[in-house]
mmCIF file of C-alpha atoms and ligand atoms in Angstrom:
data_model
loop_
_atom_site.group_PDB
_atom_site.id
_atom_site.type_symbol
_atom_site.label_atom_id
_atom_site.label_comp_id
_atom_site.label_asym_id
_atom_site.label_seq_id
_atom_site.Cartn_x
_atom_site.Cartn_y
_atom_site.Cartn_z
ATOM 1 C CA MET A 875 0.567 10.253 -72.819
ATOM 2 C CA THR A 876 -1.342 13.414 -73.623
ATOM 3 C CA SER A 877 1.637 15.597 -74.424
ATOM 4 C CA ASN A 878 2.498 16.879 -77.848
ATOM 5 C CA VAL A 879 5.325 19.022 -79.095
ATOM 6 C CA GLY A 880 4.557 22.571 -80.158
ATOM 7 C CA GLN A 881 6.716 25.200 -81.719
ATOM 8 C CA ASN A 882 4.979 28.209 -80.181
ATOM 9 C CA TYR A 883 7.043 31.143 -79.056
ATOM 10 C CA PRO A 884 6.990 31.868 -75.326
ATOM 11 C CA TYR A 885 4.281 34.243 -74.115
ATOM 12 C CA THR A 886 6.169 35.620 -71.132
ATOM 13 C CA SER A 887 8.573 34.481 -68.411
ATOM 14 C CA GLU A 888 8.403 34.041 -64.660
ATOM 15 C CA SER A 889 10.874 33.854 -61.791
ATOM 16 C CA GLU A 890 11.940 30.506 -60.349
ATOM 17 C CA ALA A 891 10.022 31.368 -57.156
ATOM 18 C CA ALA A 892 6.837 32.094 -59.106
ATOM 19 C CA ARG A 893 7.231 28.952 -61.200
ATOM 20 C CA ALA A 894 7.818 26.702 -58.203
ATOM 21 C CA ALA A 895 4.849 28.218 -56.358
ATOM 22 C CA LYS A 896 2.548 27.716 -59.341
ATOM 23 C CA ILE A 897 3.592 24.116 -59.911
ATOM 24 C CA ALA A 898 3.199 23.361 -56.197
ATOM 25 C CA GLU A 899 -0.292 24.859 -56.343
ATOM 26 C CA LEU A 900 -1.233 22.789 -59.395
ATOM 27 C CA VAL A 901 0.172 19.573 -57.910
ATOM 28 C CA ALA A 902 -1.819 20.210 -54.713
ATOM 29 C CA ALA A 903 -5.004 20.817 -56.694
ATOM 30 C CA ARG A 904 -4.772 17.898 -59.098
ATOM 31 C CA GLU A 905 -4.646 14.447 -57.614
ATOM 32 C CA THR A 906 -2.653 12.639 -60.289
ATOM 33 C CA LEU A 907 -0.376 15.447 -61.440
ATOM 34 C CA ALA A 908 2.606 14.708 -59.193
ATOM 35 C CA ALA A 909 2.695 11.079 -60.350
ATOM 36 C CA THR A 910 2.289 12.133 -63.983
ATOM 37 C CA ILE A 911 5.189 14.554 -63.766
ATOM 38 C CA ALA A 912 7.332 11.988 -61.960
ATOM 39 C CA ALA A 913 6.626 9.417 -64.690
ATOM 40 C CA GLU A 914 7.063 11.648 -67.728
ATOM 41 C CA ALA A 915 9.634 14.253 -66.742
ATOM 42 C CA THR A 916 12.914 14.723 -64.961
ATOM 43 C CA ALA A 917 13.796 17.527 -62.565
ATOM 44 C CA LEU A 918 14.583 20.972 -63.900
ATOM 45 C CA ASP A 919 18.034 22.430 -63.510
ATOM 46 C CA GLU A 920 18.625 25.790 -61.871
ATOM 47 C CA ASN A 921 17.454 28.879 -63.698
ATOM 48 C CA ASP A 922 16.468 32.317 -62.454
ATOM 49 C CA ARG A 923 13.682 32.633 -64.982
ATOM 50 C CA TRP A 924 11.513 30.246 -66.970
ATOM 51 C CA TRP A 925 9.463 30.701 -70.094
ATOM 52 C CA VAL A 926 5.690 30.652 -69.909
ATOM 53 C CA TRP A 927 3.524 29.733 -72.926
ATOM 54 C CA LYS A 928 -0.114 30.259 -73.778
ATOM 55 C CA CYS A 929 -2.128 27.062 -73.678
ATOM 56 C CA PRO A 930 -2.912 25.881 -77.239
ATOM 57 C CA THR A 931 -6.158 24.161 -76.270
ATOM 58 C CA ALA A 932 -9.178 25.823 -77.894
ATOM 59 C CA GLY A 933 -11.167 27.778 -75.325
ATOM 60 C CA CYS A 934 -8.639 27.300 -72.528
ATOM 61 C CA PRO A 935 -7.352 30.574 -71.033
ATOM 62 C CA GLY A 936 -4.470 28.847 -69.256
ATOM 63 C CA LEU A 937 -0.732 29.398 -69.294
ATOM 64 C CA LEU A 938 1.871 26.638 -69.473
ATOM 65 C CA HIS A 939 4.429 26.474 -66.656
ATOM 66 C CA ALA A 940 7.631 24.449 -66.667
ATOM 67 C CA ALA A 941 7.439 21.378 -64.425
ATOM 68 C CA GLY A 942 10.449 19.386 -65.634
ATOM 69 C CA TYR A 943 12.322 18.173 -68.672
ATOM 70 C CA ALA A 944 10.609 15.631 -70.852
ATOM 71 C CA ALA A 945 11.942 12.127 -70.444
ATOM 72 C CA GLU A 946 12.281 12.072 -74.232
ATOM 73 C CA ARG A 947 14.663 15.064 -73.919
ATOM 74 C CA HIS A 948 15.072 18.286 -75.865
ATOM 75 C CA ALA A 949 11.803 19.595 -74.518
ATOM 76 C CA VAL A 950 10.484 21.257 -71.411
ATOM 77 C CA TYR A 951 7.580 19.486 -69.781
ATOM 78 C CA VAL A 952 4.889 22.068 -69.069
ATOM 79 C CA VAL A 953 1.578 22.018 -67.219
ATOM 80 C CA CYS A 954 -1.470 24.123 -68.111
ATOM 81 C CA ASP A 955 -2.882 26.133 -65.194
ATOM 82 C CA GLY A 956 -6.199 26.609 -66.980
ATOM 83 C CA THR A 957 -9.335 24.604 -67.530
ATOM 84 C CA CYS A 958 -7.941 21.932 -69.854
ATOM 85 C CA ALA A 959 -5.337 20.887 -67.226
ATOM 86 C CA LYS A 960 -3.251 19.164 -69.889
ATOM 87 C CA THR A 961 0.488 18.732 -70.083
ATOM 88 C CA PHE A 962 2.578 19.598 -73.125
ATOM 89 C CA LEU A 963 6.152 19.602 -74.317
ATOM 90 C CA ARG A 964 7.768 22.897 -75.286
HETATM 91 ZN ZN1 ZN B 239 -5.074 24.647 -71.057
#
């Protein structure tokens, strides 16, 4: 499991429609992502807006988008849309 827990403050927020579209795009682009999310996270509940975080990976310009709740709970499971393509807990 590549995730780690960070305490960073959110960078911005996005609408549910924007979040869902971005995650769908990432899942379509990355072969193993759907299975990874299914294994490590549970479905999100309903929210109008979701936080977005800056990716903490050095040199990665990506943003982290909510993809589910971590199976370990108390954290949002997020996916980087940048070059590192990692997942994190927030
Ligand atoms: Zn990244």
